[in-house]
PDB file of C-alpha atoms in Angstrom:
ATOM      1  CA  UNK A  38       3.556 -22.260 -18.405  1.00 70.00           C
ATOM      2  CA  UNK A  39       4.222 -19.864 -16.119  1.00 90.00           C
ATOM      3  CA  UNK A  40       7.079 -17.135 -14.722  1.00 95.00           C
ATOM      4  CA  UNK A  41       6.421 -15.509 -11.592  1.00 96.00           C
ATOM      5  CA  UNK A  42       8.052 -12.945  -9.174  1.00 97.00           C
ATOM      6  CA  UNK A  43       8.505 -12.764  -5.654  1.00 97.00           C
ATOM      7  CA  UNK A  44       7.563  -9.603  -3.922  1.00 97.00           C
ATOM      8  CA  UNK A  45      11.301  -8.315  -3.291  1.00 96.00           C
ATOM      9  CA  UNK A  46      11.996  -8.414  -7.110  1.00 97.00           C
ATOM     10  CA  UNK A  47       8.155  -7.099  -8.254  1.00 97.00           C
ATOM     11  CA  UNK A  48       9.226  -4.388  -5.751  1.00 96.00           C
ATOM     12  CA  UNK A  49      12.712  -3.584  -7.506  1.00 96.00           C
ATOM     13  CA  UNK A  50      11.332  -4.006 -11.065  1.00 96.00           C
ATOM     14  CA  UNK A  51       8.396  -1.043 -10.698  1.00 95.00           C
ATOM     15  CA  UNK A  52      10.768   1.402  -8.986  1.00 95.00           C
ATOM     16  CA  UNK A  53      13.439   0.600 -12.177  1.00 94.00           C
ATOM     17  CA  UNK A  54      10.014   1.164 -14.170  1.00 94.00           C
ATOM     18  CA  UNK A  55       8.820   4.406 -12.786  1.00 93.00           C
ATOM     19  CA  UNK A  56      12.177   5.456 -12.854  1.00 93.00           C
ATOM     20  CA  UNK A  57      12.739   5.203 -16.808  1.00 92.00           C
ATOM     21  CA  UNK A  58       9.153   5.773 -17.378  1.00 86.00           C
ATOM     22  CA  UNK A  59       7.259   4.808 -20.696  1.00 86.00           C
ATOM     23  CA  UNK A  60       7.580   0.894 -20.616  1.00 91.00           C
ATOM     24  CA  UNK A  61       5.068  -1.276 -20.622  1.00 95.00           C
ATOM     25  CA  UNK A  62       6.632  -4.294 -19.383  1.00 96.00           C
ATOM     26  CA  UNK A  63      10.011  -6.240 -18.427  1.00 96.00           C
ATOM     27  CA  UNK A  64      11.091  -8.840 -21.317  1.00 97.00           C
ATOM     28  CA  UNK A  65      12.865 -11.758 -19.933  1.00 96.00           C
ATOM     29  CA  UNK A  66      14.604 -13.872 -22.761  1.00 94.00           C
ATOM     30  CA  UNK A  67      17.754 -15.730 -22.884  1.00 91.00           C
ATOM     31  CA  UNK A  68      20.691 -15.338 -25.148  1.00 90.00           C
ATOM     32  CA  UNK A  69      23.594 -17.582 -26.478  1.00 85.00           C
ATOM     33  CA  UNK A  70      26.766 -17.094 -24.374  1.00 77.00           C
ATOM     34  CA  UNK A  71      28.927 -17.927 -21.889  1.00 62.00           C
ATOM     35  CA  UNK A  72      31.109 -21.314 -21.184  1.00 66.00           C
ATOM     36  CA  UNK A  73      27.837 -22.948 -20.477  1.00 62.00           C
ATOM     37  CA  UNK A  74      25.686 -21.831 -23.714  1.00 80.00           C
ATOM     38  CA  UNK A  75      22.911 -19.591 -22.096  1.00 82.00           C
ATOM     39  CA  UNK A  76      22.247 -16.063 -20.370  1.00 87.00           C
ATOM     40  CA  UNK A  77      19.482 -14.542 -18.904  1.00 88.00           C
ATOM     41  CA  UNK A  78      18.685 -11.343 -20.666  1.00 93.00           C
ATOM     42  CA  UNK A  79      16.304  -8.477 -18.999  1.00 94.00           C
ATOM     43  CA  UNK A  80      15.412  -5.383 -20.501  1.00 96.00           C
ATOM     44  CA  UNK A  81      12.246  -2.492 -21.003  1.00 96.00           C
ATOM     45  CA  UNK A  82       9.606  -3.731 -23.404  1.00 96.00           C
ATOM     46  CA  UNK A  83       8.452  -0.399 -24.992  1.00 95.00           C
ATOM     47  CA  UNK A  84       5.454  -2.550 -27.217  1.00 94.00           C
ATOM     48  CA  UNK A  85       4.152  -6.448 -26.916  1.00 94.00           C
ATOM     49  CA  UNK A  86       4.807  -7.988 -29.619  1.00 94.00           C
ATOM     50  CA  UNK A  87       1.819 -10.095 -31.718  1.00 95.00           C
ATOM     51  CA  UNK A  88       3.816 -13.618 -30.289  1.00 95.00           C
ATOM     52  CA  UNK A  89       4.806 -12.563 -27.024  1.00 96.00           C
ATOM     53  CA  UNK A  90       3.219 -14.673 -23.891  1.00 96.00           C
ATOM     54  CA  UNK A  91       2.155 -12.064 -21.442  1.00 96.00           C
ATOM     55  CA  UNK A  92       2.585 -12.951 -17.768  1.00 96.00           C
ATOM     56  CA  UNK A  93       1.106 -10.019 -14.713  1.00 95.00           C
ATOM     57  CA  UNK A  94       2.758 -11.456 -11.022  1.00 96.00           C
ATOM     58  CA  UNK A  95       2.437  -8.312  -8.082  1.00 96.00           C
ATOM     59  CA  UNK A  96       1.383  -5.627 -10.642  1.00 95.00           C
ATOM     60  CA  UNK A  97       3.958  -6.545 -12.983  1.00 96.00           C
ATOM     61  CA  UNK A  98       3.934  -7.024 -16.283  1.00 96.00           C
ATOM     62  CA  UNK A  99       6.325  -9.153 -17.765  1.00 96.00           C
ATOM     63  CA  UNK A 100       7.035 -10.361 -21.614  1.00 97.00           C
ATOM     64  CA  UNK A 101       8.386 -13.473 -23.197  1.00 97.00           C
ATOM     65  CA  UNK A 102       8.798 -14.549 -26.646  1.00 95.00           C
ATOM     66  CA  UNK A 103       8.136 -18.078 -27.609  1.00 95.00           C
ATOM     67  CA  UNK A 104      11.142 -19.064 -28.027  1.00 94.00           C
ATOM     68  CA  UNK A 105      12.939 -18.285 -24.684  1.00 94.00           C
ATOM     69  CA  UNK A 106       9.649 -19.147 -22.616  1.00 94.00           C
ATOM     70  CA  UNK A 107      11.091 -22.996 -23.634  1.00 92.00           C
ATOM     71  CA  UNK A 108      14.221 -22.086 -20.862  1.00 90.00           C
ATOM     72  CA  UNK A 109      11.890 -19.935 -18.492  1.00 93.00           C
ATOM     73  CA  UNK A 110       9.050 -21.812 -18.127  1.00 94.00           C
ATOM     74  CA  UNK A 111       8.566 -22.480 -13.828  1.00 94.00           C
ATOM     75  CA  UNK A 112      11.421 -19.864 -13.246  1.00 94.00           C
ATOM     76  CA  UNK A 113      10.451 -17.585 -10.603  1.00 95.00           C
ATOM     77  CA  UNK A 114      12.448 -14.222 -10.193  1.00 96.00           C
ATOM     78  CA  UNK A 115      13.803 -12.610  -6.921  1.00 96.00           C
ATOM     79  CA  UNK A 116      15.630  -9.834  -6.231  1.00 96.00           C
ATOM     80  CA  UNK A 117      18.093 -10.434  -3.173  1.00 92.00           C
ATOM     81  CA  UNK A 118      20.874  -8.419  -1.006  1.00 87.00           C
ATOM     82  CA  UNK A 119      23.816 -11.008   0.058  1.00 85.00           C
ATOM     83  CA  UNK A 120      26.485  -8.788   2.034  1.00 85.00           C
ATOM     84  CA  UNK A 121      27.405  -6.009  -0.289  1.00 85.00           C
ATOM     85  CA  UNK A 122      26.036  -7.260  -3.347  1.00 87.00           C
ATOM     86  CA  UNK A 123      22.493  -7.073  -4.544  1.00 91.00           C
ATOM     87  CA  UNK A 124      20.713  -8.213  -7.526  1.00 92.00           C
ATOM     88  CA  UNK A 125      18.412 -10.268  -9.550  1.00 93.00           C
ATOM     89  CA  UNK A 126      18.283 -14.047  -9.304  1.00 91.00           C
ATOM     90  CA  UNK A 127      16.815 -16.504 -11.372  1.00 91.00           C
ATOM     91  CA  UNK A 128      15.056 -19.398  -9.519  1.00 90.00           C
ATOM     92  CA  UNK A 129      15.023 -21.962 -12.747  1.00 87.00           C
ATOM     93  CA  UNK A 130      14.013 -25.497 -12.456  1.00 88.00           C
ATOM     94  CA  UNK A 131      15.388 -25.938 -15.897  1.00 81.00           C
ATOM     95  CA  UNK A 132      18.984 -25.181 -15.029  1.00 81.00           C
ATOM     96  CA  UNK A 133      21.253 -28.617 -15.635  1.00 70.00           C
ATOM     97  CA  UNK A 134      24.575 -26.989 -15.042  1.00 66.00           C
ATOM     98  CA  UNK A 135      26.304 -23.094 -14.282  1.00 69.00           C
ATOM     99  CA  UNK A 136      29.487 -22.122 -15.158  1.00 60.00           C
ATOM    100  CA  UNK A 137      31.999 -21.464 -12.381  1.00 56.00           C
ATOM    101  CA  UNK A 138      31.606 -17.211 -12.735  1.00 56.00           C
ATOM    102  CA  UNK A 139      27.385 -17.848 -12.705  1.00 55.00           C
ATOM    103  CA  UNK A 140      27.108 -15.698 -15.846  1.00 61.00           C
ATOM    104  CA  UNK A 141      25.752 -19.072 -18.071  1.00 58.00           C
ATOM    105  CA  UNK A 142      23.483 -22.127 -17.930  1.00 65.00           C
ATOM    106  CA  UNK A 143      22.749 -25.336 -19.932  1.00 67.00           C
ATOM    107  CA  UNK A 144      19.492 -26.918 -19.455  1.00 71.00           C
TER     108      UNK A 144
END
């Protein structure tokens, strides 16, 4: 099992890191929501928790409990600048289906 990052997003994630300072990670879960039943969640991880899977790609740490590493597993995470609008984008070789807006997924 295994989530990885490319360099633009590792790049992105450390400067949002320094930035709020005190964090020992990124956690990476998924939520239910949407029209299609699933939603990438991101957000500081202040402690690892006892069942977390640990995964270090570029320097960064990232954290994923057991539960949501079932949808991430093989997803690699970019950060990207298309025209005016820049963010994160999740590379997942689970995904079945998106909804039209790209908020949800179904695997």
């Amino acid at each position: 099992m295994a989530i990885t990052l490319t360099e633009n997003a590792a790049e992105r994630i450390r400067s949002f890191m320094e930035q709020r300072g005190e964090c020992v990670a990124l956690r990476l879960a998924v939520k239910t929501t949407g029209c299609s039943g699933m939603a990438y969640v991101m957000e500081y991880a202040d402690v690892i928790e006892d069942d977390d899977v640990l995964f270090e790609d570029h320097g960064v740490k990232l954290v994923v409990n057991p539960k949501s590493l079932v949808y991430l597993d093989g997803t690699e995470l970019d950060f990207a600048r298309e025209g005016l609008n820049e963010g994160f984008k999740f590379n997942n070789p689970n995904v079945k289906d998106m909804c039209g807006c790209g908020e949800s997924f179904n695997v």
